[in-house]
Short mmCIF file of N, CA and C in Angstrom, two decimals:
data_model
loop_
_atom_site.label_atom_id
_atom_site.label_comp_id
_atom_site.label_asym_id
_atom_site.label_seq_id
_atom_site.Cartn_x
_atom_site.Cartn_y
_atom_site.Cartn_z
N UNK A 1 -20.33 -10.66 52.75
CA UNK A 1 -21.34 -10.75 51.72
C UNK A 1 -20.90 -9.98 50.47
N UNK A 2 -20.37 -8.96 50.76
CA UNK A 2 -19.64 -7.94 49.50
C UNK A 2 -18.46 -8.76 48.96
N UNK A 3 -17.68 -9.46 49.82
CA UNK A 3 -16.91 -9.58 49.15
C UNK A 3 -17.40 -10.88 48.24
N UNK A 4 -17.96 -11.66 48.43
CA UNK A 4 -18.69 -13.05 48.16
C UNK A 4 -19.09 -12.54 46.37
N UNK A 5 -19.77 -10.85 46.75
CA UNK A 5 -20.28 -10.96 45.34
C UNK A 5 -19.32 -10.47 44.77
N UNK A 6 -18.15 -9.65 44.86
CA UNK A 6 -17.42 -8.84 44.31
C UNK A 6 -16.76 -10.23 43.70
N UNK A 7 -16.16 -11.46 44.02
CA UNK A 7 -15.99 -12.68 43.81
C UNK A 7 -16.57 -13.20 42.30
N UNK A 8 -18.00 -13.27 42.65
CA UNK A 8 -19.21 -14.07 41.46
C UNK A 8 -18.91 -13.08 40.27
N UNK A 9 -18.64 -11.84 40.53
CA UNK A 9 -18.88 -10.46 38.87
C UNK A 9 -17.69 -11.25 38.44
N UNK A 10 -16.26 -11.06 39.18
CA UNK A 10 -15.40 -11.29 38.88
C UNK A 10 -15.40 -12.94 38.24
N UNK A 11 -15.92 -13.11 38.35
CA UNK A 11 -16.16 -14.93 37.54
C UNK A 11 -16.77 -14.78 36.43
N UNK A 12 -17.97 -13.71 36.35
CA UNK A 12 -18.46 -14.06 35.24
C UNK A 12 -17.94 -13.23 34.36
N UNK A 13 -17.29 -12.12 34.69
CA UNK A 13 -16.72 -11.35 33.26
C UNK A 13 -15.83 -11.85 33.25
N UNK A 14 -14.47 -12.83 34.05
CA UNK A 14 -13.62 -13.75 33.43
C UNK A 14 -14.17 -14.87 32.34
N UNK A 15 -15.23 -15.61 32.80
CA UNK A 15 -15.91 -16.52 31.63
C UNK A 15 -15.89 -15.80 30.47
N UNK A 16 -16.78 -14.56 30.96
CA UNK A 16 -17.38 -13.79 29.79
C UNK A 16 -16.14 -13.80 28.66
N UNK A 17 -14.92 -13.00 29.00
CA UNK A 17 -13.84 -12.93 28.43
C UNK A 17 -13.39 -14.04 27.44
N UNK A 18 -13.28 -14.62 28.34
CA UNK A 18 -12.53 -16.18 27.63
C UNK A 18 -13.56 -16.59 26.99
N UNK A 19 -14.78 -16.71 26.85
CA UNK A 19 -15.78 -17.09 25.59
C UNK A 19 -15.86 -15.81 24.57
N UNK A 20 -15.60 -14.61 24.66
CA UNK A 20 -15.32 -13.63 23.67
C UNK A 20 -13.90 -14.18 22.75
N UNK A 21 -13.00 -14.08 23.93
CA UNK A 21 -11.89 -14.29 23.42
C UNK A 21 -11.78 -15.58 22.12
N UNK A 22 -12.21 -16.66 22.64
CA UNK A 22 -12.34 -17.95 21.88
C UNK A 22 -13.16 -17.64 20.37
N UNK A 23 -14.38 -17.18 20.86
CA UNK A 23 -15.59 -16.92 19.97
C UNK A 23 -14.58 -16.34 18.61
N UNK A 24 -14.52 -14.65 18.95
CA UNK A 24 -14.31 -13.72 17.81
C UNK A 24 -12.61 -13.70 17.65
N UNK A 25 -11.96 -13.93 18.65
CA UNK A 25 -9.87 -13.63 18.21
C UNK A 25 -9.49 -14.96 17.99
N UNK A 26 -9.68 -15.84 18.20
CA UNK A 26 -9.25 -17.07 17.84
C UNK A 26 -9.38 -17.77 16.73
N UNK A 27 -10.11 -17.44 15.87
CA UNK A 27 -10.33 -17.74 14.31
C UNK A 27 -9.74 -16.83 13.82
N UNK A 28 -9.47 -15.20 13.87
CA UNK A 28 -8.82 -14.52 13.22
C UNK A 28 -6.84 -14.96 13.12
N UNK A 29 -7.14 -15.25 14.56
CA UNK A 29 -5.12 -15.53 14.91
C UNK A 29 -5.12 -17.05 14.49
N UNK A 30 -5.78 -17.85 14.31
CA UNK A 30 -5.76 -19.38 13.35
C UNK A 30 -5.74 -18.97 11.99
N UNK A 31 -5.94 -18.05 11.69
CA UNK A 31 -6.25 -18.11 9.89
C UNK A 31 -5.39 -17.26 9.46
N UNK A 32 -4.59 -16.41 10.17
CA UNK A 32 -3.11 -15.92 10.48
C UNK A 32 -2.18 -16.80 10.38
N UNK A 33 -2.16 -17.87 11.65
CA UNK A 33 -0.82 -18.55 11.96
C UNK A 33 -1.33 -19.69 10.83
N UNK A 34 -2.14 -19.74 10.20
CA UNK A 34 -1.62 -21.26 8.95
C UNK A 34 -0.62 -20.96 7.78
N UNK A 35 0.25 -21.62 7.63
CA UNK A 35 0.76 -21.05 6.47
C UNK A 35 2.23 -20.22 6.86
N UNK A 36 2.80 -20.27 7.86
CA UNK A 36 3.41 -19.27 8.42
C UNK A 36 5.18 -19.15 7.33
N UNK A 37 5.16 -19.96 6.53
CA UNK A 37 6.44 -20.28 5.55
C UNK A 37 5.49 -19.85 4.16
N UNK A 38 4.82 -18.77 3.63
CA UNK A 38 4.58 -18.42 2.94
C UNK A 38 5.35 -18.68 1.19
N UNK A 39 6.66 -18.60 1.28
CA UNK A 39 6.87 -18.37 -0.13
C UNK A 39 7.31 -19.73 -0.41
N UNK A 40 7.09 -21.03 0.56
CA UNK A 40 7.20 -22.26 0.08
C UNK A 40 5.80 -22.96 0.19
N UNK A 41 4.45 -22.12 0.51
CA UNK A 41 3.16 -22.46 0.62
C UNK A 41 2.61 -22.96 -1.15
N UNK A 42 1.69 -23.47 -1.29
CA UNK A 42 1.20 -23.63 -2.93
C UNK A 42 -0.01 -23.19 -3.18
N UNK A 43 -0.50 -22.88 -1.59
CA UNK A 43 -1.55 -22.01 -1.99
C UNK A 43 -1.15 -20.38 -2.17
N UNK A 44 0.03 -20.05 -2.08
CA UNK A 44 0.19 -18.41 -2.27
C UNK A 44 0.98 -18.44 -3.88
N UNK A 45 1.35 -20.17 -4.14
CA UNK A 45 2.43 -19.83 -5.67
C UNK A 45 0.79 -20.02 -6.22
N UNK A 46 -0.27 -20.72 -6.25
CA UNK A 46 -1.86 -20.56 -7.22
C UNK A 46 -1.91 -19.32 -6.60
N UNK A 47 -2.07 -18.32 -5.32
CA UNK A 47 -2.51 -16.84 -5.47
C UNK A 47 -1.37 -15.67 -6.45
N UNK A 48 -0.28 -16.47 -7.07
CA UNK A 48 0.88 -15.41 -7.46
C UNK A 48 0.19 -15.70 -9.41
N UNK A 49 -0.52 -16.40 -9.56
CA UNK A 49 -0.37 -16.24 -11.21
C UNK A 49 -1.04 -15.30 -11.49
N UNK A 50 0.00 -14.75 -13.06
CA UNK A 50 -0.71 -13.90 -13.35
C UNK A 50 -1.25 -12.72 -13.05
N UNK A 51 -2.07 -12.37 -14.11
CA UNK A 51 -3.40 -10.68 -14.00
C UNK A 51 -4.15 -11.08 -12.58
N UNK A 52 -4.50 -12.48 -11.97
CA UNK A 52 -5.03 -12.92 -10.50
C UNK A 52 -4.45 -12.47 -9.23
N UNK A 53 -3.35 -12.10 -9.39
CA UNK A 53 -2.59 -11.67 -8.02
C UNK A 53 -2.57 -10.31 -8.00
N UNK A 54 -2.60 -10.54 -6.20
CA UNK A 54 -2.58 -9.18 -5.51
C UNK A 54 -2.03 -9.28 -3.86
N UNK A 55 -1.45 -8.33 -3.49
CA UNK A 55 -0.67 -8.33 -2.18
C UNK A 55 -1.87 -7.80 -1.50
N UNK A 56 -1.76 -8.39 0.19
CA UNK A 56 -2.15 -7.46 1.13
C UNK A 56 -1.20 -6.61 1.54
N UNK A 57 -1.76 -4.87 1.23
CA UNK A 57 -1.10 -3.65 1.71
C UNK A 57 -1.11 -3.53 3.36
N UNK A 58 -2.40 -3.31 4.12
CA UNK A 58 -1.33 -3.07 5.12
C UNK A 58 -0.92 -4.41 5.88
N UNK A 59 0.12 -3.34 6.72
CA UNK A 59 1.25 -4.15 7.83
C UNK A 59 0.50 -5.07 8.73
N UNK A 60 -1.04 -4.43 9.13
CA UNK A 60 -1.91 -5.60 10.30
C UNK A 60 -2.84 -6.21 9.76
N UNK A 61 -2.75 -5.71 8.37
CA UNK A 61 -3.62 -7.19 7.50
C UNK A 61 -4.83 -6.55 6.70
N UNK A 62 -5.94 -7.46 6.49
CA UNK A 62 -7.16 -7.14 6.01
C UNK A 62 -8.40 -8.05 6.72
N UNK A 63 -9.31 -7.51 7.20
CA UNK A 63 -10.60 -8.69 7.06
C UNK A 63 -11.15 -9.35 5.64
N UNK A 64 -11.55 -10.37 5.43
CA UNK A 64 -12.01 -10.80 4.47
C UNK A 64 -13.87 -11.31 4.89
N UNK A 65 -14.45 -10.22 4.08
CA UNK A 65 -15.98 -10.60 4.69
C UNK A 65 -16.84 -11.31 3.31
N UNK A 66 -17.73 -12.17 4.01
CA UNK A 66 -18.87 -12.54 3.26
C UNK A 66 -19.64 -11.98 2.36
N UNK A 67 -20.00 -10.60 2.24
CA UNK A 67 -20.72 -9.90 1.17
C UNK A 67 -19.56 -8.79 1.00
N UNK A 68 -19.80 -8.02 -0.13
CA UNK A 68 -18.87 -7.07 -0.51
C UNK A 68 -19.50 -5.50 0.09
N UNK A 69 -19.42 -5.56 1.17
CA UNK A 69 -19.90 -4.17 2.24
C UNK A 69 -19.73 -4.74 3.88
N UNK A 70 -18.97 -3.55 4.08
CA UNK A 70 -18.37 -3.66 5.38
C UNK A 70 -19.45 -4.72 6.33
N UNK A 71 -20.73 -4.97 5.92
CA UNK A 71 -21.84 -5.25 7.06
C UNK A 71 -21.93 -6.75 6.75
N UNK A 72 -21.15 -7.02 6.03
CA UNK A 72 -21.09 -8.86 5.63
C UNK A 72 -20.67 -9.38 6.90
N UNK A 73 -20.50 -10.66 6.96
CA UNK A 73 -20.02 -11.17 8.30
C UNK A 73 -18.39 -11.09 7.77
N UNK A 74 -17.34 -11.37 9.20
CA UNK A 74 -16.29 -11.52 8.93
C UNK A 74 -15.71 -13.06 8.63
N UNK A 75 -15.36 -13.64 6.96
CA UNK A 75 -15.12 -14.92 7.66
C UNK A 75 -13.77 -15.37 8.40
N UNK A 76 -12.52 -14.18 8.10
CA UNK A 76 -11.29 -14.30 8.89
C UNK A 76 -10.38 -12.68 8.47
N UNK A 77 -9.31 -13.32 8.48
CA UNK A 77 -8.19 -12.06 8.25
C UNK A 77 -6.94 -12.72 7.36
N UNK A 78 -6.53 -12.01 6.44
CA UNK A 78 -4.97 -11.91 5.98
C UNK A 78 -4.43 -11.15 6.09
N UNK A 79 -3.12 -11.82 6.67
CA UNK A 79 -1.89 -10.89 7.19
C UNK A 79 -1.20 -10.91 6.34
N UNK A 80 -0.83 -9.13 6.90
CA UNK A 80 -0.31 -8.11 5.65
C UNK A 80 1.17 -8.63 4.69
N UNK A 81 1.22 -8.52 3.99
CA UNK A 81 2.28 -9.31 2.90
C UNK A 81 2.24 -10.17 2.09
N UNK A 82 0.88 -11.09 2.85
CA UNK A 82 0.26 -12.21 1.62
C UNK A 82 -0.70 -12.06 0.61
N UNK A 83 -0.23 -13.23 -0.06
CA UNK A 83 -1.06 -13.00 -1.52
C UNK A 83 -2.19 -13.36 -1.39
N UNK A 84 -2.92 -12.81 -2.60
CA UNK A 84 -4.55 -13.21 -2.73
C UNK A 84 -4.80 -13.33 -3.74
N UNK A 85 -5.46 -14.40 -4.33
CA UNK A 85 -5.86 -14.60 -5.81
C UNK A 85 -7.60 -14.38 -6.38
N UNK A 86 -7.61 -12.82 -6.84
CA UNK A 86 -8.62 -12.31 -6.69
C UNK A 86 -9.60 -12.77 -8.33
N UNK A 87 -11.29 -12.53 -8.07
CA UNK A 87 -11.41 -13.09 -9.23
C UNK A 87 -12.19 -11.80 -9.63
N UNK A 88 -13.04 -12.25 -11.13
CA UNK A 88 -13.25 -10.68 -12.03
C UNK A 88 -14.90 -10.10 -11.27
N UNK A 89 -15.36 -9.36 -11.42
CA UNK A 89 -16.22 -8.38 -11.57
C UNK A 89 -16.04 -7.85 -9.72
N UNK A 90 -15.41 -6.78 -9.88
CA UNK A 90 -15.31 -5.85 -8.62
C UNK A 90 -16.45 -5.00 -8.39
N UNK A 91 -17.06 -5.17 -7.18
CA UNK A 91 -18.58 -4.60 -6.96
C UNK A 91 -18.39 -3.77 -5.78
N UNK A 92 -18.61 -1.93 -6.10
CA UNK A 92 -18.25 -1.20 -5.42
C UNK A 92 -17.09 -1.03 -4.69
N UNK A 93 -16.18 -1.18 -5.19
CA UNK A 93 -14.66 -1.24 -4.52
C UNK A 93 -14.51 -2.49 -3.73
N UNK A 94 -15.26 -3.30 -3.65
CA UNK A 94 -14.92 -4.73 -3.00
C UNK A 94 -14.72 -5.39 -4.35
N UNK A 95 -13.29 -6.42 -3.96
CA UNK A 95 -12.95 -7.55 -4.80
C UNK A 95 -12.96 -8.49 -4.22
N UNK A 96 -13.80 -9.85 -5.08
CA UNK A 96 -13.85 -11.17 -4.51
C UNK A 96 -12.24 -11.90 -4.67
N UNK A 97 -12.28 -12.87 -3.78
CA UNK A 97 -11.20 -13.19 -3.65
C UNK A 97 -11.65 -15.04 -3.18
N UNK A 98 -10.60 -15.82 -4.03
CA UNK A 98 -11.21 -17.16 -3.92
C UNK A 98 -9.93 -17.78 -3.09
N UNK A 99 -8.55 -17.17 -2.72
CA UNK A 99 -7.27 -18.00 -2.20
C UNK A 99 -6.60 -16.43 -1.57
N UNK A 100 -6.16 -17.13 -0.28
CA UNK A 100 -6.30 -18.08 0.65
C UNK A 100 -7.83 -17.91 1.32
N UNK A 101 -8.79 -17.39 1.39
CA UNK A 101 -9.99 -17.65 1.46
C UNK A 101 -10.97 -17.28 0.90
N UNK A 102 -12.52 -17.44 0.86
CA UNK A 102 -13.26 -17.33 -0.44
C UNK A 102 -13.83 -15.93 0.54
N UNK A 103 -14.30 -14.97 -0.20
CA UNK A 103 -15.04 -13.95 -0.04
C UNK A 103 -14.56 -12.55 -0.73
N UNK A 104 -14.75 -11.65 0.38
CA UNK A 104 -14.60 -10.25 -0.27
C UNK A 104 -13.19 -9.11 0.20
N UNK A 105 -12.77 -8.49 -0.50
CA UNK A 105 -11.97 -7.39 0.27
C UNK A 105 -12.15 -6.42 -0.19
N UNK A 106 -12.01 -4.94 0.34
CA UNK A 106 -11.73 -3.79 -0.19
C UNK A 106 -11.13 -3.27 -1.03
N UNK A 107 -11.19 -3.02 -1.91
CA UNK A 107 -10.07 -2.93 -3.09
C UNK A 107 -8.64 -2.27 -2.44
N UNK A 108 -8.87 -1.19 -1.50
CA UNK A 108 -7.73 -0.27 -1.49
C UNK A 108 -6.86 -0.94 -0.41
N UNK A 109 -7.28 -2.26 -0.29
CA UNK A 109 -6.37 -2.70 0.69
C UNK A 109 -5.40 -3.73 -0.54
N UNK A 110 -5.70 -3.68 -1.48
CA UNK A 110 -4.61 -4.80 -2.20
C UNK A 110 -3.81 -3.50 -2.98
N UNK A 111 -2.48 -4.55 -3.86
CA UNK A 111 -1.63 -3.64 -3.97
C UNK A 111 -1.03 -4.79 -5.67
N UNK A 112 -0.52 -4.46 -6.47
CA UNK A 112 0.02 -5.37 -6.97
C UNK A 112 0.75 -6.55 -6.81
N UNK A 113 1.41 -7.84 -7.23
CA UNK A 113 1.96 -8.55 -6.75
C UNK A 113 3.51 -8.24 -7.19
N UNK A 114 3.53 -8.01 -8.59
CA UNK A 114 5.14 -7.06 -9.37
C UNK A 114 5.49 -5.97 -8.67
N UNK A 115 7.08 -6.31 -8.73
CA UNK A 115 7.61 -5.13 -8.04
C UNK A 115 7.89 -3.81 -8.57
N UNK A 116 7.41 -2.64 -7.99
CA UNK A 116 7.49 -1.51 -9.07
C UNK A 116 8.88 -1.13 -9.72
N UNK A 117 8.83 -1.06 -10.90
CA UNK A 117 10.11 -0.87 -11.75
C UNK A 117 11.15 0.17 -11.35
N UNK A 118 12.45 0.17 -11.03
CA UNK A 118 13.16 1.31 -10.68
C UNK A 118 13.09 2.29 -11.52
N UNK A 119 13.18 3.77 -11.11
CA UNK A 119 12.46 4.85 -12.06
C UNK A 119 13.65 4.73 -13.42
N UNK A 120 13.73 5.41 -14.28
CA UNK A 120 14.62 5.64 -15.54
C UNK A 120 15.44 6.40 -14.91
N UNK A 121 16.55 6.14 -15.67
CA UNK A 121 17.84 6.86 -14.74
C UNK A 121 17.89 8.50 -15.18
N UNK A 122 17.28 9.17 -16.48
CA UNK A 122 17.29 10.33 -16.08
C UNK A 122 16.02 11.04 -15.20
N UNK A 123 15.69 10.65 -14.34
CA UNK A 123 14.56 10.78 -13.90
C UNK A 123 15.32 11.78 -12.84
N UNK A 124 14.46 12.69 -12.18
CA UNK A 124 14.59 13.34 -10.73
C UNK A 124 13.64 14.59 -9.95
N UNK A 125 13.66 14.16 -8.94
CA UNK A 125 12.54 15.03 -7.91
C UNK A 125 12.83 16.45 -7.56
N UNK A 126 11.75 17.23 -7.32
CA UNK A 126 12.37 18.47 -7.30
C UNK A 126 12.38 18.41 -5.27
N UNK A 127 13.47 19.06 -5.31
CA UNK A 127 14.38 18.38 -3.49
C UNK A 127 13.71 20.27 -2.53
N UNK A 128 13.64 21.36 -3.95
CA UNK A 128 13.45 22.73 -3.33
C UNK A 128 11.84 22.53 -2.60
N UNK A 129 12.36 22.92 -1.28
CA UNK A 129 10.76 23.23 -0.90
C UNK A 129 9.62 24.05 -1.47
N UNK A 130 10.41 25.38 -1.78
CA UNK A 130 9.06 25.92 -2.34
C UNK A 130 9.31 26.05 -4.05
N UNK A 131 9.71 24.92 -4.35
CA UNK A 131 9.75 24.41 -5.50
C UNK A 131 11.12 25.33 -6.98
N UNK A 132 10.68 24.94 -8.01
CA UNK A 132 11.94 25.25 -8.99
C UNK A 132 10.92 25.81 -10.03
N UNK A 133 11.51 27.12 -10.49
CA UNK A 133 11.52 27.80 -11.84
C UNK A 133 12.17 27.60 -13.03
N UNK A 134 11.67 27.22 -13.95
CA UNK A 134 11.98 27.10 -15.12
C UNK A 134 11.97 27.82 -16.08
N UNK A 135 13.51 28.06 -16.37
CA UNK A 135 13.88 29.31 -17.87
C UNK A 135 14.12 28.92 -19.08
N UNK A 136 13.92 29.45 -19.95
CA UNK A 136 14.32 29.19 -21.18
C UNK A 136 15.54 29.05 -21.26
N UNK A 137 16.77 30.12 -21.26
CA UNK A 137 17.48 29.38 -21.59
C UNK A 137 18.82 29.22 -19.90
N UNK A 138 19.80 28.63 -19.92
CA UNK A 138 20.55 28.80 -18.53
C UNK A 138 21.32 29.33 -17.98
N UNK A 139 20.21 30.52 -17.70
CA UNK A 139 20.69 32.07 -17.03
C UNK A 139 19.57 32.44 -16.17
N UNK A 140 19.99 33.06 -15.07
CA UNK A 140 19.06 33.94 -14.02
C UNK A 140 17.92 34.29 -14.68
N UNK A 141 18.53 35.20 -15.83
CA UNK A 141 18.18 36.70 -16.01
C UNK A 141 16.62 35.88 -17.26
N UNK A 142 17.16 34.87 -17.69
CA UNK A 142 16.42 34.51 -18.49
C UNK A 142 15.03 34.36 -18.34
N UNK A 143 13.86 34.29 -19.55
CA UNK A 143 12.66 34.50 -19.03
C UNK A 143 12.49 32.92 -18.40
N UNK A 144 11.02 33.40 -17.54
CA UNK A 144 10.42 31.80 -16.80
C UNK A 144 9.47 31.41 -17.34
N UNK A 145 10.02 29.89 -17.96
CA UNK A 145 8.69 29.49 -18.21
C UNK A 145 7.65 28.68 -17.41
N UNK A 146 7.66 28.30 -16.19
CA UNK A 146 7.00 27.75 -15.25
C UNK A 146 7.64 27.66 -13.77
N UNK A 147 7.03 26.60 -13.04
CA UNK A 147 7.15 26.41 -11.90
C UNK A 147 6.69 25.04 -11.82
N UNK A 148 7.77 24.53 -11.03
CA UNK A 148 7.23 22.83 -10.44
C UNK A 148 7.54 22.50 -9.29
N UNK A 149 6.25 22.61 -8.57
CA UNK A 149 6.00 22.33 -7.37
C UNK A 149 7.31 21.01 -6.57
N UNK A 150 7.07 21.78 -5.42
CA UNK A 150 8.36 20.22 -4.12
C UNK A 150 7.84 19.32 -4.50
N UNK A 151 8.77 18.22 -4.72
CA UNK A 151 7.97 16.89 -4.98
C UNK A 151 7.88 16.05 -6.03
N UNK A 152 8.06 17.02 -7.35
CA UNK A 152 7.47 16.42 -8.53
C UNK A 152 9.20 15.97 -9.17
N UNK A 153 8.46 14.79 -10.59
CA UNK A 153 9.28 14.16 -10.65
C UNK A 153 9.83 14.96 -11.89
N UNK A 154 10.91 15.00 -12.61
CA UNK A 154 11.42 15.90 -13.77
C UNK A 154 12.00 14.97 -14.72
N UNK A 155 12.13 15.26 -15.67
CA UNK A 155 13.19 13.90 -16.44
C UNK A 155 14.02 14.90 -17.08
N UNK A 156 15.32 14.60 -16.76
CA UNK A 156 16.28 15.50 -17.16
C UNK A 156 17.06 15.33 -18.66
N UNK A 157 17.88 15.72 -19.73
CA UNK A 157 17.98 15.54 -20.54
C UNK A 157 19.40 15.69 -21.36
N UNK A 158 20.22 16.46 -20.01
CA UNK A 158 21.69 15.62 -20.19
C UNK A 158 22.45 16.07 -18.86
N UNK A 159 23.15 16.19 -18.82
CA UNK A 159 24.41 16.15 -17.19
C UNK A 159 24.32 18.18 -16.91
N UNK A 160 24.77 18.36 -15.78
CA UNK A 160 24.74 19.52 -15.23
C UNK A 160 25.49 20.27 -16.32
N UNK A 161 25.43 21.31 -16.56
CA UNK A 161 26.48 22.02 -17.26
C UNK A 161 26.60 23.71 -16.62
N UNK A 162 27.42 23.91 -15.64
CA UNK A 162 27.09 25.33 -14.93
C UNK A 162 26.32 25.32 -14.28
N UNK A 163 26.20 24.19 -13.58
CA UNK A 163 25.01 24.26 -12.58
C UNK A 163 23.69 24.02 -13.28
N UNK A 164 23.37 23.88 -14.49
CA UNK A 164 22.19 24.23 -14.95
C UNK A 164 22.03 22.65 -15.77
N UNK A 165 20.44 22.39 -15.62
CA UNK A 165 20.14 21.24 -16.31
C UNK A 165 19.16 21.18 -17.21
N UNK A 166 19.01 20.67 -18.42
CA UNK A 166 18.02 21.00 -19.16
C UNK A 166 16.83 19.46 -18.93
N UNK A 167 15.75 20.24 -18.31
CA UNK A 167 14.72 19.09 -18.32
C UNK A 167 13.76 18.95 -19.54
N UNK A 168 12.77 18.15 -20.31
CA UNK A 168 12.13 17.62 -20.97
C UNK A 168 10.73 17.79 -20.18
N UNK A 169 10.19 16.94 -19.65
CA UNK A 169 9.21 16.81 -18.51
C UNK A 169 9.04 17.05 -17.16
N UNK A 170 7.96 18.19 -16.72
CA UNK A 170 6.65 18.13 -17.01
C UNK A 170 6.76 19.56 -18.32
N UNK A 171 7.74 20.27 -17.85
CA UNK A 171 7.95 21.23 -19.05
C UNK A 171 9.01 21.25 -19.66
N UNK A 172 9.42 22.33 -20.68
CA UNK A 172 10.80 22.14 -21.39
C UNK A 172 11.38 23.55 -20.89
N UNK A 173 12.70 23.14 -20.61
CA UNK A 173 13.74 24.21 -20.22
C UNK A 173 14.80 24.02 -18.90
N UNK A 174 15.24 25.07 -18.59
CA UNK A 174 16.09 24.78 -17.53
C UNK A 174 16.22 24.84 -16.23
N UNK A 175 16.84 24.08 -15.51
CA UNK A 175 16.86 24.00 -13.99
C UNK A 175 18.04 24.10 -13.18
N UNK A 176 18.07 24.84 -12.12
CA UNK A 176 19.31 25.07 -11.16
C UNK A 176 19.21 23.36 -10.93
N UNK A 177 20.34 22.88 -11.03
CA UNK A 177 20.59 21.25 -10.59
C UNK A 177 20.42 20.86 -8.93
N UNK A 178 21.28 21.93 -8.21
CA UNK A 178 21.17 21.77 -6.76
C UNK A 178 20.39 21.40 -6.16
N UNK A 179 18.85 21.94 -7.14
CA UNK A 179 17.24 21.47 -6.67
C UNK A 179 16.83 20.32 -7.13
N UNK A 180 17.31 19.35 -7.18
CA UNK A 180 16.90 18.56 -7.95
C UNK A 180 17.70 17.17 -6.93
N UNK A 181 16.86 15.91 -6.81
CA UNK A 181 17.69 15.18 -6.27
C UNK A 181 17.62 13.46 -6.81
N UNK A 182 18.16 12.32 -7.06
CA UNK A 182 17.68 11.20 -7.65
C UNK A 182 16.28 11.06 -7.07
N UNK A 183 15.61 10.67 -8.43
CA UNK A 183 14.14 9.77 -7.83
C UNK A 183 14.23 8.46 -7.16
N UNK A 184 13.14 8.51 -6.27
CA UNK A 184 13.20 7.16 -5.49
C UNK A 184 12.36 6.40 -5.71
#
């Protein structure tokens, strides 16, 4: 008798499953797999014109919902890399979006469609962890005129000379070069 019912549960949360499954993942992974040759699609060259385009940022995609707040229904998903051809008035960080489907996204999930410009070649990061001092002129002993934090970007203003480099931006004066590494 136990086992008879242990049998019937096991049937119905298999149904159960497979009508979840069908219901809610199967429209998301269809509206995924259409399109799967993207940069010869013509609905992603109409999502690339122009001030209209925008990438999906992340890697597992975005939902795209019916009202512009998380509590809209979902009407599918775009996977991450494709374009979207978004239209004007952004309402609370949701942007409507009419290609590849009509509704809403989050703003912070899109990204531009242009590729960001390689930095200027005198450009460079400061590489010191607890960052670089800046002297007037290029000597130790010389006074400091600041500090720029790990991280930040510098624009330099001609070639090493003694180790020492004269930057422009974020301040003016000089820098041990060693600390300093190409921007990326």
């Amino acid at each position: 008798m136990k086992q008879h019912w242990l049998e019937l549960k096991l049937q119905v949360l298999t149904a159960s499953l497979s009508i979840a499954v069908s219901t809610f993942i199967m429209p998301f992974v269809s509206a995924n797999a259409q399109n799967l040759n993207p940069a010869n699609n013509k609905e992603n060259q109409l999502a690339q014109a122009a001030d209209s385009c925008r990438r999906v940022f992340p890697p597992e995609g975005v939902y795209v919902h019916t009202q512009p707040t998380v509590y809209g229904s979902v009407i599918g998903s775009i996977a991450g890399g494709r374009y979207v051809r978004i239209e004007p008035k952004n309402i609370n960080d949701w942007v409507p979006i009419s290609i590849p489907l009509k509704g809403y996204v989050f703003a912070g999930y899109l990204t531009s469609c242009a590729p960001a410009p390689p930095p200027p070649p005198n450009c460079r990061q400061v590489a010191a962890n607890n960052g670089i001092y800046v002297y007037q002129q290029p000597l130790a002993k010389s006074p400091i005129v600041g500090l720029i934090a790990s991280g930040r970007y510098v624009m330099i203003e001609n070639q090493s000379s003694n180790g020492w480099v004269l930057i422009s931006i974020p301040l003016k004066g000089y820098v041990f070069a060693n600390y300093l590494s190409e921007c990326s």
